[in-house]
Amino acid sequence: MHALETLSLASLLLTAVGVLTDDHLDKPPNEPNLDYLESGLVANLPITNANVTEIANGYIPQDCVDMTTSDKLNPIDVTAYTVTYDDCTTDPWILCQHKDSNTTLDSLVEFFGQLPVQTRQWVRHVISLPDTGAHAYNSGGNIAMFDITTLTVFVHESGHSLDLLGAYFSNESSSDPESVSSSQAWLDAYGNDTDVPDPYSQSSQVENVAQNTVVASFDTNVPGGLPAINSKWSQINHQYSYMEELSANAGNLIKPVEVSNCTHRLENSALVQPGSSSRLTRFMSRAELPDISLSANVKRIPPRSFNTRDVCGQEI
């Protein structure tokens, strides 16, 4: 069982400056934060068994290097692991952890594994980094977690992948599926409600979709759904119900199914060896590296450039 954080999801994600931009939404928050959803999600999203193997000789994915250095940390202090979950045995994920992170590797693997594989497959890498406060962001499908120990934040950040990589419309014929947050159907659902889930949802439609992904995940997976714990559920019902409809139409993206396996994946970023200056060392150690290429079993997700750091990635 995961210990609940005293900080709210909104507190983890809000920026100190610049949240109230031109994208700010003017509907009132339904609740002060989404902390009230944490225990139900933890109890009802099953933990997926995983096999974890450290990657030898200091090799880590290039994207983990980039996310580490962007926070002025040294990538030499980061260790990478292949993580093979039982629901995607042919295509392991690569997770990265900084030596000073307060999030244990076991917690990182467990929380990520509680995401349904239909959600998890839209995330490339997860990296756990240290900071003076807890926060997170998503960059092109890579999730950076800074001392996070709440499942709601994992659901929120993976919700950005589902939205901004076009997961909800990936079964359609378009080679460039639209994002939910920029679609007219989503704006219509938003327009039919009086509230948004919490203050952080007011930041923009991108963040509102991610917060409604958390709400929809709770309503879908927890017995009794949102009405069992929120008497004001009808004031946000059009938004989270639309997310549930999209999820069901796209193959139950936010609901674990009895027999499931990964069908889509983002290509892994190349393994590199930070700080190595010896060609001989690089040549010798590469012989021990795992094959990180994707199998023929999964469809390659076209990469997209986005970064939620400006809102998600700053602490207050």
PDB file of C-alpha atoms in Angstrom:
ATOM      1  CA  MET A   1       0.000   0.000   0.000  1.00  0.00           C
ATOM      2  CA  HIS A   2       1.328   3.447  -0.888  1.00  0.00           C
ATOM      3  CA  ALA A   3       1.454   6.149   1.729  1.00  0.00           C
ATOM      4  CA  LEU A   4      -0.669   9.165   0.764  1.00  0.00           C
ATOM      5  CA  GLU A   5       1.164  12.434   0.280  1.00  0.00           C
ATOM      6  CA  THR A   6       0.202  15.420   2.388  1.00  0.00           C
ATOM      7  CA  LEU A   7       0.675  17.652  -0.659  1.00  0.00           C
ATOM      8  CA  SER A   8      -2.260  17.880  -3.038  1.00  0.00           C
ATOM      9  CA  LEU A   9      -2.045  16.993  -6.710  1.00  0.00           C
ATOM     10  CA  ALA A  10      -2.706  20.636  -7.484  1.00  0.00           C
ATOM     11  CA  SER A  11       0.154  21.697  -5.205  1.00  0.00           C
ATOM     12  CA  LEU A  12       2.508  19.299  -6.947  1.00  0.00           C
ATOM     13  CA  LEU A  13       1.664  20.637 -10.374  1.00  0.00           C
ATOM     14  CA  LEU A  14       0.863  24.369 -10.155  1.00  0.00           C
ATOM     15  CA  THR A  15       3.541  26.879 -11.109  1.00  0.00           C
ATOM     16  CA  ALA A  16       4.574  29.760  -8.975  1.00  0.00           C
ATOM     17  CA  VAL A  17       4.356  32.196 -11.879  1.00  0.00           C
ATOM     18  CA  GLY A  18       2.489  32.221 -15.147  1.00  0.00           C
ATOM     19  CA  VAL A  19      -0.363  29.772 -14.534  1.00  0.00           C
ATOM     20  CA  LEU A  20      -3.028  32.380 -15.262  1.00  0.00           C
ATOM     21  CA  THR A  21      -2.270  32.736 -18.952  1.00  0.00           C
ATOM     22  CA  ASP A  22      -4.584  33.480 -21.859  1.00  0.00           C
ATOM     23  CA  ASP A  23      -5.528  29.780 -21.719  1.00  0.00           C
ATOM     24  CA  HIS A  24      -6.895  30.118 -18.194  1.00  0.00           C
ATOM     25  CA  LEU A  25     -10.396  28.649 -17.804  1.00  0.00           C
ATOM     26  CA  ASP A  26     -13.003  30.642 -15.919  1.00  0.00           C
ATOM     27  CA  LYS A  27     -15.255  27.847 -14.646  1.00  0.00           C
ATOM     28  CA  PRO A  28     -15.033  27.329 -10.850  1.00  0.00           C
ATOM     29  CA  PRO A  29     -13.285  24.308  -9.309  1.00  0.00           C
ATOM     30  CA  ASN A  30     -15.514  21.449  -8.177  1.00  0.00           C
ATOM     31  CA  GLU A  31     -13.112  20.427  -5.399  1.00  0.00           C
ATOM     32  CA  PRO A  32      -9.971  22.055  -3.899  1.00  0.00           C
ATOM     33  CA  ASN A  33      -7.769  19.237  -5.261  1.00  0.00           C
ATOM     34  CA  LEU A  34      -7.968  15.599  -6.375  1.00  0.00           C
ATOM     35  CA  ASP A  35      -6.431  14.056  -3.261  1.00  0.00           C
ATOM     36  CA  TYR A  36      -9.768  12.449  -2.444  1.00  0.00           C
ATOM     37  CA  LEU A  37      -9.323  10.139  -5.446  1.00  0.00           C
ATOM     38  CA  GLU A  38      -5.913   8.739  -4.450  1.00  0.00           C
ATOM     39  CA  SER A  39      -6.864   5.904  -2.102  1.00  0.00           C
ATOM     40  CA  GLY A  40      -9.571   4.561  -4.415  1.00  0.00           C
ATOM     41  CA  LEU A  41      -7.211   4.459  -7.392  1.00  0.00           C
ATOM     42  CA  VAL A  42      -4.445   2.798  -5.351  1.00  0.00           C
ATOM     43  CA  ALA A  43      -6.869   0.152  -4.088  1.00  0.00           C
ATOM     44  CA  ASN A  44      -8.491  -0.628  -7.437  1.00  0.00           C
ATOM     45  CA  LEU A  45      -5.774  -0.368 -10.085  1.00  0.00           C
ATOM     46  CA  PRO A  46      -3.930  -3.700  -9.816  1.00  0.00           C
ATOM     47  CA  ILE A  47      -0.159  -3.864  -9.487  1.00  0.00           C
ATOM     48  CA  THR A  48       1.439  -5.508 -12.511  1.00  0.00           C
ATOM     49  CA  ASN A  49       4.275  -7.939 -11.865  1.00  0.00           C
ATOM     50  CA  ALA A  50       7.585  -6.781 -13.329  1.00  0.00           C
ATOM     51  CA  ASN A  51      11.113  -8.047 -13.891  1.00  0.00           C
ATOM     52  CA  VAL A  52      13.715  -5.304 -13.371  1.00  0.00           C
ATOM     53  CA  THR A  53      17.293  -5.459 -14.715  1.00  0.00           C
ATOM     54  CA  GLU A  54      19.943  -2.770 -14.372  1.00  0.00           C
ATOM     55  CA  ILE A  55      21.592  -1.704 -17.634  1.00  0.00           C
ATOM     56  CA  ALA A  56      25.344  -2.238 -17.321  1.00  0.00           C
ATOM     57  CA  ASN A  57      28.281   0.166 -17.503  1.00  0.00           C
ATOM     58  CA  GLY A  58      26.407   3.406 -16.923  1.00  0.00           C
ATOM     59  CA  TYR A  59      24.403   3.425 -20.146  1.00  0.00           C
ATOM     60  CA  ILE A  60      21.141   5.362 -20.019  1.00  0.00           C
ATOM     61  CA  PRO A  61      18.690   6.584 -22.688  1.00  0.00           C
ATOM     62  CA  GLN A  62      19.552   9.867 -24.362  1.00  0.00           C
ATOM     63  CA  ASP A  63      16.183  11.294 -23.318  1.00  0.00           C
ATOM     64  CA  CYS A  64      17.062  10.604 -19.666  1.00  0.00           C
ATOM     65  CA  VAL A  65      20.341  12.454 -20.194  1.00  0.00           C
ATOM     66  CA  ASP A  66      18.504  15.426 -21.685  1.00  0.00           C
ATOM     67  CA  MET A  67      15.907  15.604 -18.900  1.00  0.00           C
ATOM     68  CA  THR A  68      18.614  15.315 -16.236  1.00  0.00           C
ATOM     69  CA  THR A  69      20.821  18.037 -17.663  1.00  0.00           C
ATOM     70  CA  SER A  70      17.843  20.345 -18.192  1.00  0.00           C
ATOM     71  CA  ASP A  71      17.527  20.375 -14.400  1.00  0.00           C
ATOM     72  CA  LYS A  72      21.240  21.047 -13.986  1.00  0.00           C
ATOM     73  CA  LEU A  73      21.869  17.552 -12.614  1.00  0.00           C
ATOM     74  CA  ASN A  74      24.658  15.182 -13.646  1.00  0.00           C
ATOM     75  CA  PRO A  75      23.525  12.214 -15.793  1.00  0.00           C
ATOM     76  CA  ILE A  76      26.449  10.191 -14.423  1.00  0.00           C
ATOM     77  CA  ASP A  77      24.333   9.931 -11.263  1.00  0.00           C
ATOM     78  CA  VAL A  78      21.466   8.283 -13.146  1.00  0.00           C
ATOM     79  CA  THR A  79      20.985   4.520 -13.478  1.00  0.00           C
ATOM     80  CA  ALA A  80      18.755   2.962 -16.120  1.00  0.00           C
ATOM     81  CA  TYR A  81      16.761  -0.256 -15.825  1.00  0.00           C
ATOM     82  CA  THR A  82      14.848  -2.407 -18.250  1.00  0.00           C
ATOM     83  CA  VAL A  83      11.432  -3.138 -16.744  1.00  0.00           C
ATOM     84  CA  THR A  84       9.482  -5.996 -18.282  1.00  0.00           C
ATOM     85  CA  TYR A  85       5.869  -6.105 -17.141  1.00  0.00           C
ATOM     86  CA  ASP A  86       3.819  -9.275 -17.471  1.00  0.00           C
ATOM     87  CA  ASP A  87       1.382  -7.535 -19.832  1.00  0.00           C
ATOM     88  CA  CYS A  88       4.082  -6.524 -22.330  1.00  0.00           C
ATOM     89  CA  THR A  89       6.766  -9.200 -22.175  1.00  0.00           C
ATOM     90  CA  THR A  90       8.233  -8.581 -25.630  1.00  0.00           C
ATOM     91  CA  ASP A  91       8.845  -4.858 -25.164  1.00  0.00           C
ATOM     92  CA  PRO A  92      10.265  -3.716 -21.826  1.00  0.00           C
ATOM     93  CA  TRP A  93      10.300  -0.083 -20.753  1.00  0.00           C
ATOM     94  CA  ILE A  94      13.462   1.723 -19.722  1.00  0.00           C
ATOM     95  CA  LEU A  95      13.117   3.609 -16.434  1.00  0.00           C
ATOM     96  CA  CYS A  96      15.794   5.915 -15.053  1.00  0.00           C
ATOM     97  CA  GLN A  97      16.560   6.876 -11.465  1.00  0.00           C
ATOM     98  CA  HIS A  98      18.889   9.504 -10.025  1.00  0.00           C
ATOM     99  CA  LYS A  99      20.862   8.343  -7.006  1.00  0.00           C
ATOM    100  CA  ASP A 100      19.493  11.193  -4.850  1.00  0.00           C
ATOM    101  CA  SER A 101      15.828  10.740  -5.729  1.00  0.00           C
ATOM    102  CA  ASN A 102      13.576  10.212  -2.730  1.00  0.00           C
ATOM    103  CA  THR A 103      11.323   7.935  -4.778  1.00  0.00           C
ATOM    104  CA  THR A 104      12.522   4.354  -4.506  1.00  0.00           C
ATOM    105  CA  LEU A 105      12.949   2.242  -7.616  1.00  0.00           C
ATOM    106  CA  ASP A 106      10.363  -0.208  -6.278  1.00  0.00           C
ATOM    107  CA  SER A 107       7.800   2.588  -5.917  1.00  0.00           C
ATOM    108  CA  LEU A 108       8.555   3.912  -9.400  1.00  0.00           C
ATOM    109  CA  VAL A 109       8.101   0.476 -10.975  1.00  0.00           C
ATOM    110  CA  GLU A 110       4.979  -0.261  -8.925  1.00  0.00           C
ATOM    111  CA  PHE A 111       3.180   3.018  -9.595  1.00  0.00           C
ATOM    112  CA  PHE A 112       3.975   2.900 -13.315  1.00  0.00           C
ATOM    113  CA  GLY A 113       2.793  -0.707 -13.397  1.00  0.00           C
ATOM    114  CA  GLN A 114      -0.560   0.264 -11.894  1.00  0.00           C
ATOM    115  CA  LEU A 115      -1.366   2.206 -15.033  1.00  0.00           C
ATOM    116  CA  PRO A 116      -3.336  -0.024 -17.419  1.00  0.00           C
ATOM    117  CA  VAL A 117      -1.028  -1.245 -20.163  1.00  0.00           C
ATOM    118  CA  GLN A 118      -3.263   0.530 -22.698  1.00  0.00           C
ATOM    119  CA  THR A 119      -2.241   3.774 -20.973  1.00  0.00           C
ATOM    120  CA  ARG A 120       1.322   2.814 -20.064  1.00  0.00           C
ATOM    121  CA  GLN A 121       2.232   1.992 -23.658  1.00  0.00           C
ATOM    122  CA  TRP A 122       1.896   5.684 -24.581  1.00  0.00           C
ATOM    123  CA  VAL A 123       4.824   6.575 -22.297  1.00  0.00           C
ATOM    124  CA  ARG A 124       8.407   6.172 -23.538  1.00  0.00           C
ATOM    125  CA  HIS A 125      10.637   6.603 -20.475  1.00  0.00           C
ATOM    126  CA  VAL A 126      10.048   7.566 -16.844  1.00  0.00           C
ATOM    127  CA  ILE A 127      12.833   9.228 -14.877  1.00  0.00           C
ATOM    128  CA  SER A 128      12.887   9.930 -11.141  1.00  0.00           C
ATOM    129  CA  LEU A 129      14.899  12.999 -10.160  1.00  0.00           C
ATOM    130  CA  PRO A 130      15.527  14.859  -6.884  1.00  0.00           C
ATOM    131  CA  ASP A 131      14.398  18.386  -6.088  1.00  0.00           C
ATOM    132  CA  THR A 132      13.413  20.513  -3.124  1.00  0.00           C
ATOM    133  CA  GLY A 133       9.730  19.861  -3.812  1.00  0.00           C
ATOM    134  CA  ALA A 134       7.530  17.314  -5.546  1.00  0.00           C
ATOM    135  CA  HIS A 135       6.415  17.951  -9.135  1.00  0.00           C
ATOM    136  CA  ALA A 136       6.346  16.278 -12.559  1.00  0.00           C
ATOM    137  CA  TYR A 137       6.062  16.961 -16.276  1.00  0.00           C
ATOM    138  CA  ASN A 138       5.697  15.181 -19.610  1.00  0.00           C
ATOM    139  CA  SER A 139       7.993  15.896 -22.554  1.00  0.00           C
ATOM    140  CA  GLY A 140       7.075  14.161 -25.790  1.00  0.00           C
ATOM    141  CA  GLY A 141       5.904  11.058 -23.923  1.00  0.00           C
ATOM    142  CA  ASN A 142       8.789  11.021 -21.419  1.00  0.00           C
ATOM    143  CA  ILE A 143       7.687  11.601 -17.830  1.00  0.00           C
ATOM    144  CA  ALA A 144       9.958  13.265 -15.276  1.00  0.00           C
ATOM    145  CA  MET A 145       8.970  12.647 -11.657  1.00  0.00           C
ATOM    146  CA  PHE A 146      10.508  14.706  -8.865  1.00  0.00           C
ATOM    147  CA  ASP A 147      10.026  12.906  -5.549  1.00  0.00           C
ATOM    148  CA  ILE A 148       6.504  11.774  -6.483  1.00  0.00           C
ATOM    149  CA  THR A 149       4.732   9.106  -4.429  1.00  0.00           C
ATOM    150  CA  THR A 150       1.135   9.557  -5.566  1.00  0.00           C
ATOM    151  CA  LEU A 151      -0.657   7.493  -8.199  1.00  0.00           C
ATOM    152  CA  THR A 152      -2.858  10.425  -9.219  1.00  0.00           C
ATOM    153  CA  VAL A 153       0.214  12.227 -10.567  1.00  0.00           C
ATOM    154  CA  PHE A 154       1.203   9.171 -12.632  1.00  0.00           C
ATOM    155  CA  VAL A 155      -2.326   9.073 -14.071  1.00  0.00           C
ATOM    156  CA  HIS A 156      -2.252  12.828 -14.759  1.00  0.00           C
ATOM    157  CA  GLU A 157       1.112  12.784 -16.539  1.00  0.00           C
ATOM    158  CA  SER A 158       0.275   9.690 -18.591  1.00  0.00           C
ATOM    159  CA  GLY A 159      -2.984  11.460 -19.433  1.00  0.00           C
ATOM    160  CA  HIS A 160      -0.919  14.052 -21.271  1.00  0.00           C
ATOM    161  CA  SER A 161       0.553  11.273 -23.416  1.00  0.00           C
ATOM    162  CA  LEU A 162      -2.901   9.890 -24.226  1.00  0.00           C
ATOM    163  CA  ASP A 163      -4.126  13.338 -25.181  1.00  0.00           C
ATOM    164  CA  LEU A 164      -1.174  14.950 -26.934  1.00  0.00           C
ATOM    165  CA  LEU A 165       0.038  11.837 -28.789  1.00  0.00           C
ATOM    166  CA  GLY A 166      -3.454  11.196 -30.181  1.00  0.00           C
ATOM    167  CA  ALA A 167      -4.120   7.896 -28.402  1.00  0.00           C
ATOM    168  CA  TYR A 168      -7.886   8.378 -28.203  1.00  0.00           C
ATOM    169  CA  PHE A 169      -8.168   8.678 -31.985  1.00  0.00           C
ATOM    170  CA  SER A 170      -5.351   6.297 -32.973  1.00  0.00           C
ATOM    171  CA  ASN A 171      -7.784   3.687 -34.319  1.00  0.00           C
ATOM    172  CA  GLU A 172      -9.081   6.129 -36.923  1.00  0.00           C
ATOM    173  CA  SER A 173      -7.742   6.361 -40.463  1.00  0.00           C
ATOM    174  CA  SER A 174      -5.891   9.655 -39.944  1.00  0.00           C
ATOM    175  CA  SER A 175      -2.106   9.413 -39.799  1.00  0.00           C
ATOM    176  CA  ASP A 176      -2.112  12.459 -37.528  1.00  0.00           C
ATOM    177  CA  PRO A 177      -4.896  11.919 -34.969  1.00  0.00           C
ATOM    178  CA  GLU A 178      -6.066  15.015 -33.131  1.00  0.00           C
ATOM    179  CA  SER A 179      -5.626  15.769 -29.469  1.00  0.00           C
ATOM    180  CA  VAL A 180      -8.676  15.691 -27.233  1.00  0.00           C
ATOM    181  CA  SER A 181      -7.843  19.036 -25.641  1.00  0.00           C
ATOM    182  CA  SER A 182      -7.966  20.849 -28.987  1.00  0.00           C
ATOM    183  CA  SER A 183     -11.082  19.113 -30.317  1.00  0.00           C
ATOM    184  CA  GLN A 184     -14.497  20.718 -30.671  1.00  0.00           C
ATOM    185  CA  ALA A 185     -16.160  17.717 -29.052  1.00  0.00           C
ATOM    186  CA  TRP A 186     -14.102  18.300 -25.909  1.00  0.00           C
ATOM    187  CA  LEU A 187     -14.921  22.011 -25.887  1.00  0.00           C
ATOM    188  CA  ASP A 188     -18.595  21.087 -26.181  1.00  0.00           C
ATOM    189  CA  ALA A 189     -18.340  18.731 -23.185  1.00  0.00           C
ATOM    190  CA  TYR A 190     -16.571  21.453 -21.226  1.00  0.00           C
ATOM    191  CA  GLY A 191     -19.232  23.950 -22.237  1.00  0.00           C
ATOM    192  CA  ASN A 192     -22.002  21.701 -20.918  1.00  0.00           C
ATOM    193  CA  ASP A 193     -20.583  21.627 -17.377  1.00  0.00           C
ATOM    194  CA  THR A 194     -20.599  24.343 -14.759  1.00  0.00           C
ATOM    195  CA  ASP A 195     -17.293  23.365 -13.099  1.00  0.00           C
ATOM    196  CA  VAL A 196     -13.847  21.949 -13.733  1.00  0.00           C
ATOM    197  CA  PRO A 197     -12.468  19.265 -11.371  1.00  0.00           C
ATOM    198  CA  ASP A 198     -10.115  21.461  -9.310  1.00  0.00           C
ATOM    199  CA  PRO A 199      -8.115  24.713  -9.442  1.00  0.00           C
ATOM    200  CA  TYR A 200      -5.302  23.161 -11.441  1.00  0.00           C
ATOM    201  CA  SER A 201      -7.798  22.225 -14.165  1.00  0.00           C
ATOM    202  CA  GLN A 202      -8.309  25.955 -14.705  1.00  0.00           C
ATOM    203  CA  SER A 203      -4.752  26.295 -16.054  1.00  0.00           C
ATOM    204  CA  SER A 204      -5.631  25.318 -19.638  1.00  0.00           C
ATOM    205  CA  GLN A 205      -7.634  22.758 -21.596  1.00  0.00           C
ATOM    206  CA  VAL A 206      -4.504  20.561 -21.796  1.00  0.00           C
ATOM    207  CA  GLU A 207      -4.323  20.426 -18.005  1.00  0.00           C
ATOM    208  CA  ASN A 208      -8.101  20.149 -17.699  1.00  0.00           C
ATOM    209  CA  VAL A 209      -8.054  17.035 -19.904  1.00  0.00           C
ATOM    210  CA  ALA A 210      -5.259  15.514 -17.803  1.00  0.00           C
ATOM    211  CA  GLN A 211      -7.145  16.177 -14.560  1.00  0.00           C
ATOM    212  CA  ASN A 212     -10.337  14.762 -16.060  1.00  0.00           C
ATOM    213  CA  THR A 213      -8.297  11.667 -16.980  1.00  0.00           C
ATOM    214  CA  VAL A 214      -7.700  11.200 -13.243  1.00  0.00           C
ATOM    215  CA  VAL A 215     -11.411  11.689 -12.507  1.00  0.00           C
ATOM    216  CA  ALA A 216     -12.457   9.356 -15.328  1.00  0.00           C
ATOM    217  CA  SER A 217      -9.970   6.715 -14.166  1.00  0.00           C
ATOM    218  CA  PHE A 218     -11.492   6.812 -10.702  1.00  0.00           C
ATOM    219  CA  ASP A 219     -15.072   6.732 -11.976  1.00  0.00           C
ATOM    220  CA  THR A 220     -14.271   3.837 -14.318  1.00  0.00           C
ATOM    221  CA  ASN A 221     -12.303   1.646 -11.909  1.00  0.00           C
ATOM    222  CA  VAL A 222     -13.589   2.311  -8.393  1.00  0.00           C
ATOM    223  CA  PRO A 223     -16.885   0.695  -7.310  1.00  0.00           C
ATOM    224  CA  GLY A 224     -19.630   3.321  -7.097  1.00  0.00           C
ATOM    225  CA  GLY A 225     -17.618   5.721  -9.214  1.00  0.00           C
ATOM    226  CA  LEU A 226     -17.387   9.445  -8.580  1.00  0.00           C
ATOM    227  CA  PRO A 227     -20.993   9.863  -7.333  1.00  0.00           C
ATOM    228  CA  ALA A 228     -20.163   7.652  -4.346  1.00  0.00           C
ATOM    229  CA  ILE A 229     -17.735  10.241  -2.930  1.00  0.00           C
ATOM    230  CA  ASN A 230     -18.607  13.538  -4.648  1.00  0.00           C
ATOM    231  CA  SER A 231     -22.127  14.940  -4.312  1.00  0.00           C
ATOM    232  CA  LYS A 232     -21.312  17.572  -6.956  1.00  0.00           C
ATOM    233  CA  TRP A 233     -20.339  15.032  -9.601  1.00  0.00           C
ATOM    234  CA  SER A 234     -22.989  16.206 -12.090  1.00  0.00           C
ATOM    235  CA  GLN A 235     -21.250  19.582 -12.382  1.00  0.00           C
ATOM    236  CA  ILE A 236     -18.260  17.988 -14.188  1.00  0.00           C
ATOM    237  CA  ASN A 237     -20.025  14.930 -15.574  1.00  0.00           C
ATOM    238  CA  HIS A 238     -19.937  15.866 -19.270  1.00  0.00           C
ATOM    239  CA  GLN A 239     -16.169  16.258 -19.195  1.00  0.00           C
ATOM    240  CA  TYR A 240     -15.122  13.076 -17.432  1.00  0.00           C
ATOM    241  CA  SER A 241     -17.875  11.038 -19.119  1.00  0.00           C
ATOM    242  CA  TYR A 242     -16.564  12.134 -22.510  1.00  0.00           C
ATOM    243  CA  MET A 243     -13.085  10.930 -21.500  1.00  0.00           C
ATOM    244  CA  GLU A 244     -14.621   7.582 -20.514  1.00  0.00           C
ATOM    245  CA  GLU A 245     -16.422   7.350 -23.854  1.00  0.00           C
ATOM    246  CA  LEU A 246     -13.217   8.063 -25.761  1.00  0.00           C
ATOM    247  CA  SER A 247     -11.330   5.500 -23.685  1.00  0.00           C
ATOM    248  CA  ALA A 248     -13.916   2.787 -24.367  1.00  0.00           C
ATOM    249  CA  ASN A 249     -13.957   3.525 -28.102  1.00  0.00           C
ATOM    250  CA  ALA A 250     -10.148   3.358 -28.278  1.00  0.00           C
ATOM    251  CA  GLY A 251      -9.898  -0.043 -26.562  1.00  0.00           C
ATOM    252  CA  ASN A 252     -10.390   0.735 -22.855  1.00  0.00           C
ATOM    253  CA  LEU A 253      -7.342   2.934 -22.480  1.00  0.00           C
ATOM    254  CA  ILE A 254      -7.958   3.741 -18.802  1.00  0.00           C
ATOM    255  CA  LYS A 255      -9.465   0.442 -17.644  1.00  0.00           C
ATOM    256  CA  PRO A 256      -7.460  -2.739 -17.018  1.00  0.00           C
ATOM    257  CA  VAL A 257      -8.891  -5.688 -18.930  1.00  0.00           C
ATOM    258  CA  GLU A 258      -8.590  -9.352 -18.019  1.00  0.00           C
ATOM    259  CA  VAL A 259      -6.471 -10.303 -21.020  1.00  0.00           C
ATOM    260  CA  SER A 260      -4.330  -7.412 -22.183  1.00  0.00           C
ATOM    261  CA  ASN A 261      -1.077  -6.808 -23.960  1.00  0.00           C
ATOM    262  CA  CYS A 262       0.687  -3.809 -25.406  1.00  0.00           C
ATOM    263  CA  THR A 263      -0.291  -2.891 -28.961  1.00  0.00           C
ATOM    264  CA  HIS A 264       1.491   0.453 -29.416  1.00  0.00           C
ATOM    265  CA  ARG A 265       4.846   1.793 -28.244  1.00  0.00           C
ATOM    266  CA  LEU A 266       7.096   4.802 -28.656  1.00  0.00           C
ATOM    267  CA  GLU A 267      10.571   3.981 -29.951  1.00  0.00           C
ATOM    268  CA  ASN A 268      13.135   3.981 -27.150  1.00  0.00           C
ATOM    269  CA  SER A 269      15.777   6.690 -27.270  1.00  0.00           C
ATOM    270  CA  ALA A 270      19.331   5.532 -27.907  1.00  0.00           C
ATOM    271  CA  LEU A 271      21.473   4.245 -25.040  1.00  0.00           C
ATOM    272  CA  VAL A 272      24.480   6.460 -24.340  1.00  0.00           C
ATOM    273  CA  GLN A 273      27.234   6.437 -21.751  1.00  0.00           C
ATOM    274  CA  PRO A 274      27.526   9.869 -20.075  1.00  0.00           C
ATOM    275  CA  GLY A 275      31.030  10.895 -19.137  1.00  0.00           C
ATOM    276  CA  SER A 276      32.799   8.138 -21.065  1.00  0.00           C
ATOM    277  CA  SER A 277      35.810   9.376 -22.995  1.00  0.00           C
ATOM    278  CA  SER A 278      37.354   6.025 -23.885  1.00  0.00           C
ATOM    279  CA  ARG A 279      36.437   4.512 -27.252  1.00  0.00           C
ATOM    280  CA  LEU A 280      37.648   1.147 -25.968  1.00  0.00           C
ATOM    281  CA  THR A 281      35.357   1.356 -22.918  1.00  0.00           C
ATOM    282  CA  ARG A 282      32.388   2.244 -25.086  1.00  0.00           C
ATOM    283  CA  PHE A 283      33.110  -0.565 -27.526  1.00  0.00           C
ATOM    284  CA  MET A 284      33.612  -3.205 -24.855  1.00  0.00           C
ATOM    285  CA  SER A 285      30.582  -2.268 -22.772  1.00  0.00           C
ATOM    286  CA  ARG A 286      28.196  -2.091 -25.721  1.00  0.00           C
ATOM    287  CA  ALA A 287      28.548  -5.843 -26.103  1.00  0.00           C
ATOM    288  CA  GLU A 288      26.664  -6.177 -22.809  1.00  0.00           C
ATOM    289  CA  LEU A 289      23.814  -3.831 -23.710  1.00  0.00           C
ATOM    290  CA  PRO A 290      20.237  -5.084 -24.084  1.00  0.00           C
ATOM    291  CA  ASP A 291      18.467  -4.903 -27.404  1.00  0.00           C
ATOM    292  CA  ILE A 292      16.063  -1.981 -26.914  1.00  0.00           C
ATOM    293  CA  SER A 293      14.511  -2.054 -30.372  1.00  0.00           C
ATOM    294  CA  LEU A 294      10.772  -2.641 -30.462  1.00  0.00           C
ATOM    295  CA  SER A 295       9.365  -5.983 -31.475  1.00  0.00           C
ATOM    296  CA  ALA A 296       7.197  -6.589 -34.519  1.00  0.00           C
ATOM    297  CA  ASN A 297       4.260  -7.105 -32.140  1.00  0.00           C
ATOM    298  CA  VAL A 298       3.648  -3.400 -31.537  1.00  0.00           C
ATOM    299  CA  LYS A 299       2.685  -0.461 -33.701  1.00  0.00           C
ATOM    300  CA  ARG A 300       5.145   2.421 -33.606  1.00  0.00           C
ATOM    301  CA  ILE A 301       3.650   5.626 -32.233  1.00  0.00           C
ATOM    302  CA  PRO A 302       4.699   8.642 -34.338  1.00  0.00           C
ATOM    303  CA  PRO A 303       6.687  11.053 -32.136  1.00  0.00           C
ATOM    304  CA  ARG A 304       5.335  14.490 -31.332  1.00  0.00           C
ATOM    305  CA  SER A 305       7.060  17.430 -29.707  1.00  0.00           C
ATOM    306  CA  PHE A 306       5.398  18.869 -26.607  1.00  0.00           C
ATOM    307  CA  ASN A 307       6.426  19.760 -23.092  1.00  0.00           C
ATOM    308  CA  THR A 308       4.150  20.422 -20.110  1.00  0.00           C
ATOM    309  CA  ARG A 309       7.037  21.639 -17.971  1.00  0.00           C
ATOM    310  CA  ASP A 310       5.976  25.284 -18.092  1.00  0.00           C
ATOM    311  CA  VAL A 311       2.922  24.369 -16.014  1.00  0.00           C
ATOM    312  CA  CYS A 312       3.481  20.908 -14.545  1.00  0.00           C
ATOM    313  CA  GLY A 313       7.202  21.056 -13.977  1.00  0.00           C
ATOM    314  CA  GLN A 314       7.562  23.948 -11.568  1.00  0.00           C
ATOM    315  CA  GLU A 315       7.030  23.844  -7.849  1.00  0.00           C
ATOM    316  CA  ILE A 316       5.507  26.593  -5.745  1.00  0.00           C
TER     317      ILE A 316
END
